[in-house]
Tab-separated table of C-alpha atoms in Angstrom:
chain	number	residue	atom	x	y	z
A	246	UNK	CA	-91.138	66.755	37.073
A	247	UNK	CA	-93.454	69.842	36.318
A	248	UNK	CA	-97.250	68.885	36.252
A	249	UNK	CA	-99.780	71.544	35.497
A	250	UNK	CA	-103.191	71.652	33.858
A	251	UNK	CA	-103.233	74.046	30.963
A	252	UNK	CA	-106.786	75.517	30.246
A	253	UNK	CA	-106.963	76.151	26.372
A	254	UNK	CA	-109.836	78.057	25.098
A	255	UNK	CA	-111.213	77.630	21.576
A	256	UNK	CA	-108.484	79.597	20.052
A	257	UNK	CA	-108.450	82.838	22.202
A	258	UNK	CA	-107.238	82.512	26.139
A	259	UNK	CA	-109.973	83.303	28.689
A	260	UNK	CA	-108.841	87.043	29.142
A	261	UNK	CA	-109.551	87.706	25.394
A	262	UNK	CA	-113.366	88.601	24.474
A	263	UNK	CA	-114.426	89.929	21.307
A	264	UNK	CA	-116.230	92.741	22.349
A	265	UNK	CA	-115.969	95.055	19.054
A	266	UNK	CA	-117.701	92.750	16.798
A	267	UNK	CA	-120.580	93.746	14.242
A	268	UNK	CA	-123.325	92.213	12.741
A	269	UNK	CA	-121.027	90.471	10.244
A	270	UNK	CA	-118.468	88.939	12.697
A	271	UNK	CA	-118.886	85.855	14.393
A	272	UNK	CA	-119.448	86.744	18.069
A	273	UNK	CA	-118.509	84.769	20.858
A	274	UNK	CA	-121.442	83.133	22.858
A	275	UNK	CA	-121.640	82.625	26.477
A	276	UNK	CA	-120.483	79.082	25.567
A	277	UNK	CA	-117.367	79.943	23.610
A	278	UNK	CA	-115.239	79.495	27.118
A	279	UNK	CA	-115.484	75.726	26.836
A	280	UNK	CA	-112.223	74.132	27.751
A	281	UNK	CA	-110.226	70.951	27.426
A	282	UNK	CA	-108.084	70.369	30.313
A	283	UNK	CA	-104.656	69.303	28.912
A	284	UNK	CA	-102.144	68.053	31.642
A	285	UNK	CA	-98.539	68.379	30.567
A	286	UNK	CA	-97.278	65.550	32.527
A	287	UNK	CA	-93.396	65.224	32.488
A	288	UNK	CA	-93.085	67.424	29.385
A	289	UNK	CA	-89.583	68.961	28.825
A	290	UNK	CA	-87.616	71.128	26.436
A	291	UNK	CA	-86.713	68.705	23.588
A	292	UNK	CA	-82.978	70.229	23.024
A	293	UNK	CA	-81.715	70.876	26.751
A	294	UNK	CA	-78.848	73.047	25.169
A	295	UNK	CA	-81.117	75.248	23.438
A	296	UNK	CA	-80.590	79.028	24.534
A	297	UNK	CA	-84.307	79.349	25.111
A	298	UNK	CA	-84.596	76.288	27.733
A	299	UNK	CA	-84.921	78.119	30.556
A	300	UNK	CA	-87.550	80.593	29.116
A	301	UNK	CA	-89.555	77.531	27.608
A	302	UNK	CA	-89.423	76.151	30.851
A	303	UNK	CA	-90.595	79.410	32.719
A	304	UNK	CA	-93.115	80.333	29.895
A	305	UNK	CA	-94.200	77.273	28.569
A	306	UNK	CA	-93.747	74.616	31.577
A	307	UNK	CA	-94.600	76.818	34.544
A	308	UNK	CA	-96.703	75.613	37.350
A	309	UNK	CA	-99.722	78.149	36.335
A	310	UNK	CA	-101.267	79.814	33.106
A	311	UNK	CA	-98.247	82.092	32.679
A	312	UNK	CA	-98.012	84.602	29.836
A	313	UNK	CA	-94.549	85.823	29.183
A	314	UNK	CA	-93.659	88.770	27.302
A	315	UNK	CA	-92.058	88.820	23.973
A	316	UNK	CA	-89.004	89.896	25.517
A	317	UNK	CA	-88.737	86.860	27.806
A	318	UNK	CA	-89.749	84.584	24.831
A	319	UNK	CA	-89.707	86.253	21.451
A	320	UNK	CA	-91.693	84.896	18.149
A	321	UNK	CA	-89.226	82.526	16.236
A	322	UNK	CA	-88.671	84.908	13.503
A	323	UNK	CA	-87.781	87.520	15.943
A	324	UNK	CA	-84.705	85.579	17.025
A	325	UNK	CA	-83.125	85.478	13.410
A	326	UNK	CA	-83.667	83.164	10.341
A	327	UNK	CA	-85.767	80.332	10.488
A	328	UNK	CA	-84.070	77.095	10.247
A	329	UNK	CA	-84.738	73.521	11.573
A	330	UNK	CA	-82.348	74.308	14.267
A	331	UNK	CA	-84.351	77.374	15.370
A	332	UNK	CA	-87.429	75.537	15.199
A	333	UNK	CA	-85.967	72.607	17.298
A	334	UNK	CA	-84.891	75.401	20.037
A	335	UNK	CA	-88.320	75.948	20.651
A	336	UNK	CA	-89.840	72.306	20.781
A	337	UNK	CA	-91.557	70.895	23.914
A	338	UNK	CA	-92.193	67.348	24.340
A	339	UNK	CA	-93.432	64.642	26.795
A	340	UNK	CA	-91.706	61.857	24.839
A	341	UNK	CA	-88.334	61.905	22.932
A	342	UNK	CA	-90.037	59.997	20.087
A	343	UNK	CA	-92.203	62.884	19.295
A	344	UNK	CA	-89.423	65.514	19.116
A	345	UNK	CA	-87.447	63.024	17.041
A	346	UNK	CA	-90.360	62.165	14.778
A	347	UNK	CA	-91.321	66.020	14.305
A	348	UNK	CA	-87.788	66.782	13.332
A	349	UNK	CA	-87.598	63.922	10.943
A	350	UNK	CA	-90.679	65.004	9.189
A	351	UNK	CA	-89.781	68.739	9.060
A	352	UNK	CA	-87.013	67.609	6.726
A	353	UNK	CA	-89.394	66.071	4.303
A	354	UNK	CA	-92.374	68.456	4.431
A	355	UNK	CA	-93.186	71.340	1.991
A	356	UNK	CA	-90.465	73.938	2.656
A	357	UNK	CA	-92.983	76.780	3.016
A	358	UNK	CA	-94.321	75.343	6.282
A	359	UNK	CA	-91.168	76.822	7.947
A	360	UNK	CA	-91.637	80.261	7.399
A	361	UNK	CA	-95.076	79.866	9.034
A	362	UNK	CA	-93.420	78.702	12.523
A	363	UNK	CA	-92.084	82.445	12.633
A	364	UNK	CA	-95.143	83.546	14.395
A	365	UNK	CA	-94.984	81.233	17.267
A	366	UNK	CA	-92.805	80.923	20.510
A	367	UNK	CA	-92.951	77.217	20.991
A	368	UNK	CA	-94.184	73.856	19.621
A	369	UNK	CA	-95.619	71.812	22.392
A	370	UNK	CA	-96.157	67.981	21.510
A	371	UNK	CA	-97.540	66.079	24.590
A	372	UNK	CA	-99.338	62.727	24.928
A	373	UNK	CA	-102.201	64.554	26.402
A	374	UNK	CA	-102.981	67.098	23.688
A	375	UNK	CA	-106.144	65.885	21.653
A	376	UNK	CA	-107.286	67.895	19.628
A	377	UNK	CA	-104.348	70.133	18.496
A	378	UNK	CA	-104.851	74.248	19.169
A	379	UNK	CA	-103.061	77.596	19.110
A	380	UNK	CA	-102.856	79.496	22.232
A	381	UNK	CA	-102.832	83.222	22.466
A	382	UNK	CA	-101.779	82.754	26.218
A	383	UNK	CA	-98.472	81.754	25.229
A	384	UNK	CA	-98.160	82.278	21.670
A	385	UNK	CA	-97.411	78.265	21.201
A	386	UNK	CA	-99.082	75.899	18.998
A	387	UNK	CA	-100.010	72.578	20.830
A	388	UNK	CA	-99.884	69.401	18.633
A	389	UNK	CA	-101.524	66.117	18.919
A	390	UNK	CA	-99.046	63.459	18.865
A	391	UNK	CA	-101.767	61.285	16.930
A	392	UNK	CA	-100.486	62.818	13.615
A	393	UNK	CA	-96.737	61.606	14.277
A	394	UNK	CA	-96.834	57.977	15.570
A	395	UNK	CA	-95.196	55.382	13.303
A	396	UNK	CA	-95.190	52.064	15.462
A	397	UNK	CA	-97.944	50.388	17.967
A	398	UNK	CA	-95.244	51.057	20.489
A	399	UNK	CA	-95.363	54.737	20.239
A	400	UNK	CA	-99.023	54.837	19.695
A	401	UNK	CA	-99.333	52.892	23.152
A	402	UNK	CA	-98.021	56.197	24.832
A	403	UNK	CA	-100.802	58.459	23.872
A	404	UNK	CA	-103.339	58.769	25.995
A	405	UNK	CA	-106.616	57.669	24.420
A	406	UNK	CA	-109.544	60.489	25.077
A	407	UNK	CA	-112.290	61.836	23.081
A	408	UNK	CA	-112.424	65.439	21.499
A	409	UNK	CA	-114.493	67.220	24.320
A	410	UNK	CA	-116.592	68.702	21.438
A	411	UNK	CA	-117.924	65.155	20.109
A	412	UNK	CA	-121.502	65.391	21.355
A	413	UNK	CA	-122.095	69.056	20.537
A	414	UNK	CA	-124.971	69.503	17.928
A	415	UNK	CA	-126.146	65.831	18.755
A	416	UNK	CA	-129.733	66.623	18.891
A	417	UNK	CA	-129.662	68.035	15.313
A	418	UNK	CA	-131.185	66.248	12.270
A	419	UNK	CA	-127.735	66.548	10.320
A	420	UNK	CA	-123.924	66.235	10.433
A	421	UNK	CA	-121.417	68.381	8.695
A	422	UNK	CA	-118.934	65.813	6.938
A	423	UNK	CA	-115.640	66.361	5.415
A	424	UNK	CA	-112.610	64.616	3.995
A	425	UNK	CA	-109.781	64.850	1.525
A	426	UNK	CA	-109.747	63.108	-1.802
A	427	UNK	CA	-107.408	62.453	-4.463
A	428	UNK	CA	-108.195	60.067	-7.576
A	429	UNK	CA	-111.189	59.022	-5.915
A	430	UNK	CA	-109.530	58.101	-2.593
A	431	UNK	CA	-109.429	59.329	0.869
A	432	UNK	CA	-105.926	60.406	1.308
A	433	UNK	CA	-106.138	60.959	5.297
A	434	UNK	CA	-106.781	57.356	6.461
A	435	UNK	CA	-108.024	56.715	9.757
A	436	UNK	CA	-106.008	56.676	13.206
A	437	UNK	CA	-106.897	53.881	15.607
A	438	UNK	CA	-105.324	54.057	18.896
A	439	UNK	CA	-106.759	50.880	20.292
A	440	UNK	CA	-105.724	49.033	17.523
A	441	UNK	CA	-102.792	50.768	15.860
A	442	UNK	CA	-100.821	49.280	12.779
A	443	UNK	CA	-97.479	50.431	11.773
A	444	UNK	CA	-97.250	53.431	9.508
A	445	UNK	CA	-94.879	55.008	7.197
A	446	UNK	CA	-93.583	58.550	7.374
A	447	UNK	CA	-95.023	58.997	3.864
A	448	UNK	CA	-98.193	57.901	4.992
A	449	UNK	CA	-98.587	60.534	7.981
A	450	UNK	CA	-96.903	63.603	5.992
A	451	UNK	CA	-100.034	64.835	4.261
A	452	UNK	CA	-102.238	64.902	7.389
A	453	UNK	CA	-99.372	66.308	9.402
A	454	UNK	CA	-98.864	69.128	6.816
A	455	UNK	CA	-102.533	69.761	6.728
A	456	UNK	CA	-102.388	70.100	10.605
A	457	UNK	CA	-99.663	72.518	10.583
A	458	UNK	CA	-100.951	74.731	7.615
A	459	UNK	CA	-104.165	74.956	9.578
A	460	UNK	CA	-102.604	75.846	13.228
A	461	UNK	CA	-99.892	77.749	11.993
A	462	UNK	CA	-102.177	79.890	9.964
A	463	UNK	CA	-103.782	80.904	13.279
A	464	UNK	CA	-100.293	82.295	14.337
A	465	UNK	CA	-99.958	84.052	11.233
A	466	UNK	CA	-103.403	85.672	11.792
A	467	UNK	CA	-102.821	87.021	15.064
A	468	UNK	CA	-99.207	87.544	15.258
A	469	UNK	CA	-98.413	88.745	11.621
A	470	UNK	CA	-95.741	91.225	11.590
A	471	UNK	CA	-98.475	93.989	10.370
A	472	UNK	CA	-100.541	92.899	13.676
A	473	UNK	CA	-97.857	93.269	16.603
A	474	UNK	CA	-95.537	95.829	14.867
A	475	UNK	CA	-94.926	98.419	17.807
A	476	UNK	CA	-96.448	96.394	20.365
A	477	UNK	CA	-95.175	96.677	23.921
A	478	UNK	CA	-92.725	94.000	24.234
A	479	UNK	CA	-92.753	94.067	28.128
A	480	UNK	CA	-96.113	93.125	28.344
A	481	UNK	CA	-97.500	89.307	28.586
A	482	UNK	CA	-98.195	88.032	24.718
A	483	UNK	CA	-101.804	87.548	25.900
A	484	UNK	CA	-102.246	91.129	26.380
A	485	UNK	CA	-100.525	92.193	23.343
A	486	UNK	CA	-102.590	90.003	21.222
A	487	UNK	CA	-105.700	91.094	22.958
A	488	UNK	CA	-105.232	94.569	22.419
A	489	UNK	CA	-104.404	93.849	18.735
A	490	UNK	CA	-107.728	91.877	17.868
A	491	UNK	CA	-109.167	94.492	15.769
A	492	UNK	CA	-105.844	94.325	13.264
A	493	UNK	CA	-105.851	90.585	12.785
A	494	UNK	CA	-105.685	89.259	9.161
A	495	UNK	CA	-108.900	87.450	9.573
A	496	UNK	CA	-110.646	90.704	10.964
A	497	UNK	CA	-109.226	92.331	7.492
A	498	UNK	CA	-110.751	89.466	5.489
A	499	UNK	CA	-114.081	90.110	7.563
A	500	UNK	CA	-114.056	94.092	6.821
A	501	UNK	CA	-113.917	93.085	3.186
A	502	UNK	CA	-115.602	89.704	2.302
A	503	UNK	CA	-117.295	88.631	5.541
A	504	UNK	CA	-119.683	85.496	5.826
A	505	UNK	CA	-123.039	86.541	6.100
A	506	UNK	CA	-125.530	83.829	6.985
A	507	UNK	CA	-126.694	84.315	10.288
A	508	UNK	CA	-128.185	80.771	10.669
A	509	UNK	CA	-124.964	79.157	9.866
A	510	UNK	CA	-123.220	81.389	12.181
A	511	UNK	CA	-125.713	80.362	14.915
A	512	UNK	CA	-125.275	76.423	13.931
A	513	UNK	CA	-121.602	77.169	14.303
A	514	UNK	CA	-121.831	78.006	17.611
A	515	UNK	CA	-123.700	75.014	18.233
A	516	UNK	CA	-121.699	72.645	16.531
A	517	UNK	CA	-118.399	73.639	17.850
A	518	UNK	CA	-118.698	75.852	20.475
A	519	UNK	CA	-121.289	73.965	22.571
A	520	UNK	CA	-124.354	76.429	22.420
A	521	UNK	CA	-127.923	75.034	22.870
A	522	UNK	CA	-129.959	74.290	19.782
A	523	UNK	CA	-133.157	76.165	19.428
A	524	UNK	CA	-136.573	74.665	18.019
A	525	UNK	CA	-135.625	76.191	14.594
A	526	UNK	CA	-132.442	74.165	14.684
A	527	UNK	CA	-133.857	71.076	15.292
A	528	UNK	CA	-136.247	71.389	12.092
A	529	UNK	CA	-133.427	71.793	9.886
A	530	UNK	CA	-132.445	68.951	7.545
A	531	UNK	CA	-129.254	68.268	6.111
A	532	UNK	CA	-130.509	69.522	2.835
A	533	UNK	CA	-131.830	72.640	4.366
A	534	UNK	CA	-128.312	73.392	5.700
A	535	UNK	CA	-126.910	72.752	2.252
A	536	UNK	CA	-129.048	75.104	0.635
A	537	UNK	CA	-127.845	77.846	3.057
A	538	UNK	CA	-124.225	77.077	2.716
A	539	UNK	CA	-124.697	77.286	-1.152
A	540	UNK	CA	-125.872	81.169	-0.615
A	541	UNK	CA	-122.542	82.115	1.500
A	542	UNK	CA	-118.884	82.100	0.779
A	543	UNK	CA	-117.419	79.613	3.294
A	544	UNK	CA	-115.030	76.810	2.550
A	545	UNK	CA	-116.202	74.461	5.421
A	546	UNK	CA	-118.834	74.461	8.107
A	547	UNK	CA	-116.260	74.773	10.452
A	548	UNK	CA	-115.686	78.152	9.062
A	549	UNK	CA	-118.753	79.449	11.069
A	550	UNK	CA	-117.132	78.583	14.288
A	551	UNK	CA	-115.113	81.889	14.446
A	552	UNK	CA	-113.532	84.204	11.809
A	553	UNK	CA	-110.234	82.522	12.902
A	554	UNK	CA	-111.506	79.097	11.546
A	555	UNK	CA	-112.950	80.720	8.723
A	556	UNK	CA	-109.511	82.043	7.702
A	557	UNK	CA	-107.427	78.622	8.645
A	558	UNK	CA	-109.856	76.628	6.624
A	559	UNK	CA	-109.276	78.570	3.561
A	560	UNK	CA	-105.689	78.430	3.991
A	561	UNK	CA	-105.591	74.908	4.947
A	562	UNK	CA	-107.808	73.780	1.710
A	563	UNK	CA	-105.801	75.931	-0.558
A	564	UNK	CA	-102.524	74.664	0.472
A	565	UNK	CA	-103.642	70.925	0.052
A	566	UNK	CA	-105.031	71.885	-3.335
A	567	UNK	CA	-101.999	73.904	-4.422
A	568	UNK	CA	-99.247	71.056	-3.476
A	569	UNK	CA	-100.946	68.061	-3.861
A	570	UNK	CA	-103.950	68.628	-6.137
A	571	UNK	CA	-106.124	67.187	-3.227
A	572	UNK	CA	-109.662	68.129	-3.044
A	573	UNK	CA	-111.677	68.555	-0.076
A	574	UNK	CA	-115.082	67.175	0.302
A	575	UNK	CA	-117.829	68.736	2.216
A	576	UNK	CA	-121.103	67.753	2.933
A	577	UNK	CA	-124.424	67.448	4.889
A	578	UNK	CA	-125.482	64.160	6.076
A	579	UNK	CA	-128.769	63.028	7.510
A	580	UNK	CA	-128.215	61.488	11.040
A	581	UNK	CA	-129.144	58.107	11.227
A	582	UNK	CA	-131.325	56.683	14.040
A	583	UNK	CA	-130.148	54.204	16.858
A	584	UNK	CA	-126.561	54.021	18.322
A	585	UNK	CA	-124.301	52.036	16.134
A	586	UNK	CA	-124.049	52.854	12.378
A	587	UNK	CA	-121.907	51.977	9.394
A	588	UNK	CA	-120.546	54.741	6.940
A	589	UNK	CA	-123.388	54.703	4.317
A	590	UNK	CA	-125.988	54.896	7.085
A	591	UNK	CA	-125.002	58.629	6.869
A	592	UNK	CA	-127.148	59.669	3.802
A	593	UNK	CA	-125.591	62.598	1.740
A	594	UNK	CA	-128.263	65.190	1.130
A	595	UNK	CA	-126.080	67.769	0.063
A	596	UNK	CA	-122.269	67.908	-0.722
A	597	UNK	CA	-119.652	69.550	-2.911
A	598	UNK	CA	-115.867	68.717	-3.903
A	599	UNK	CA	-113.542	71.616	-4.013
A	600	UNK	CA	-115.564	74.152	-2.616
A	601	UNK	CA	-112.303	76.694	-2.928
A	602	UNK	CA	-112.934	76.791	-6.472
A	603	UNK	CA	-116.254	78.344	-6.424
A	604	UNK	CA	-116.303	81.965	-7.689
A	605	UNK	CA	-117.606	83.306	-4.626
A	606	UNK	CA	-114.970	81.860	-2.492
A	607	UNK	CA	-111.839	82.223	-4.579
A	608	UNK	CA	-111.362	86.029	-3.698
A	609	UNK	CA	-111.209	85.194	-0.122
A	610	UNK	CA	-108.774	82.115	-0.746
A	611	UNK	CA	-106.941	84.761	-2.671
A	612	UNK	CA	-107.046	87.222	0.180
A	613	UNK	CA	-105.771	84.692	2.931
A	614	UNK	CA	-102.902	83.298	0.620
A	615	UNK	CA	-101.478	86.869	-0.254
A	616	UNK	CA	-101.573	87.645	3.502
A	617	UNK	CA	-99.350	84.720	4.456
A	618	UNK	CA	-97.231	84.443	1.392
A	619	UNK	CA	-97.723	87.846	-0.490
A	620	UNK	CA	-94.390	87.180	-2.507
A	621	UNK	CA	-96.378	84.583	-4.676
A	622	UNK	CA	-99.204	86.757	-5.246
A	623	UNK	CA	-99.131	86.113	-9.043
A	624	UNK	CA	-98.819	82.410	-8.638
A	625	UNK	CA	-101.740	82.426	-6.286
A	626	UNK	CA	-103.848	84.223	-9.165
A	627	UNK	CA	-102.495	81.612	-11.617
A	628	UNK	CA	-103.416	78.790	-9.146
A	629	UNK	CA	-106.938	80.265	-8.621
A	630	UNK	CA	-107.550	80.599	-12.260
A	631	UNK	CA	-106.528	77.226	-12.985
A	632	UNK	CA	-109.152	75.409	-11.058
A	633	UNK	CA	-112.083	73.676	-12.271
A	634	UNK	CA	-115.478	74.717	-11.032
A	635	UNK	CA	-116.775	72.649	-7.726
A	636	UNK	CA	-118.606	69.199	-8.542
A	637	UNK	CA	-121.609	68.387	-6.730
A	638	UNK	CA	-121.514	65.152	-4.582
A	639	UNK	CA	-124.013	62.357	-5.466
A	640	UNK	CA	-127.118	62.642	-3.039
A	641	UNK	CA	-129.498	59.890	-1.683
A	642	UNK	CA	-126.350	57.845	-1.094
A	643	UNK	CA	-124.194	56.913	1.764
A	644	UNK	CA	-121.119	59.006	2.759
A	645	UNK	CA	-118.728	56.238	1.645
A	646	UNK	CA	-120.340	55.736	-1.381
A	647	UNK	CA	-120.352	59.125	-2.445
A	648	UNK	CA	-116.455	59.282	-2.354
A	649	UNK	CA	-115.876	58.023	-6.162
A	650	UNK	CA	-117.796	60.286	-8.149
A	651	UNK	CA	-116.307	58.560	-11.452
A	652	UNK	CA	-118.356	55.491	-10.959
A	653	UNK	CA	-121.164	55.925	-8.207
A	654	UNK	CA	-123.824	57.371	-10.610
A	655	UNK	CA	-125.929	57.319	-7.705
A	656	UNK	CA	-125.397	53.538	-6.767
A	657	UNK	CA	-125.835	52.059	-3.434
A	658	UNK	CA	-123.557	49.313	-2.560
A	659	UNK	CA	-124.327	46.303	-0.009
A	660	UNK	CA	-120.883	46.913	1.579
A	661	UNK	CA	-120.616	47.534	5.294
A	662	UNK	CA	-117.537	50.019	5.767
A	663	UNK	CA	-116.494	51.182	9.081
A	664	UNK	CA	-117.781	54.723	9.845
A	665	UNK	CA	-114.810	56.913	9.250
A	666	UNK	CA	-115.317	59.006	12.732
A	667	UNK	CA	-113.048	61.486	11.693
A	668	UNK	CA	-115.104	62.655	8.756
A	669	UNK	CA	-117.907	63.686	11.589
A	670	UNK	CA	-115.901	65.560	14.053
A	671	UNK	CA	-114.456	69.248	14.000
A	672	UNK	CA	-111.041	69.105	12.395
A	673	UNK	CA	-109.234	71.281	15.060
A	674	UNK	CA	-109.398	74.111	17.812
């Protein structure tokens, strides 16, 4: 069975560098080539009868970091109508249950997700992938099976490892926090691979959709029809995408509506790319960062990692709100002292619910939605016009206590709640 280490860079493959950035575009620092080594051990093509089985074997499961041409492995949309079968034909998994579950979930997820798969060459799900990412090296998305397991037996097949960015920014005095909320409840829940409890398809559906909206938006940013039209199909896809960086949809967003706060851009490199903190960074409190965030037009602190993450976070949050009326909470909390903390040890100094409803953020959301689903432009206008203004989270309370705004009134409970580790980590690559 094939075994190799696939070197993944934060969104971009190693050969791609952003050398044409101006002062309004997030630059790649010297540390943005941080990698996680994902070992595709025992991965194989899910549908062995797929007409692309050999191409997937050669281009996705090759013994080295190979980048095939679009002639060798075309994007899914280039092979005809996007259907469940055409998506299944591009699926690579390490365990059969992962492929089975993915196809089951595809049948019950929002129909508009299917169109988004048109911009990828393959979907890879492996027990070693954590976190999920999109790769320009192969044009494929790589999904974390933590989003798919239902039984403890399935969970036991997934390798337990930390997100390699877990300790980035550890010397800062604040932590960016996030969660998705509906009716005063966190809708995502927690994943615990050490002590897994059986879940249902309905319980994993929204989180999986959220993941797919995010990762597939990267593919539709880099490999939109307008971006790669006329590209040389004989060249490796990594070279094709590298040559079209100035034409990505996120680049067009930044041409007209860029994020501008340089301090936050720098902090994005510290928190998500592993850059070193400066003395000025170490002096910043959670409330300081919140004040800076208020003055710009990002939807999430993760938006300051790269322009690509900015684009993806806008799309993800908008689709969760559009389909389910689920709000994203974002906040900056003070980092507690010591090694062991409860959720309410993280004190909110700044926070807001439904940031995409902010008047400075709405035009950027509209741009992103129109770029991916232009046929729904009038619906997007109606949707954004219907949003009520963002609501500030109560401050000087614990992160978990800030969840239910309707009854908190700045109260503090004595309840000790488990710290939701997910809330304090980067969403994805």
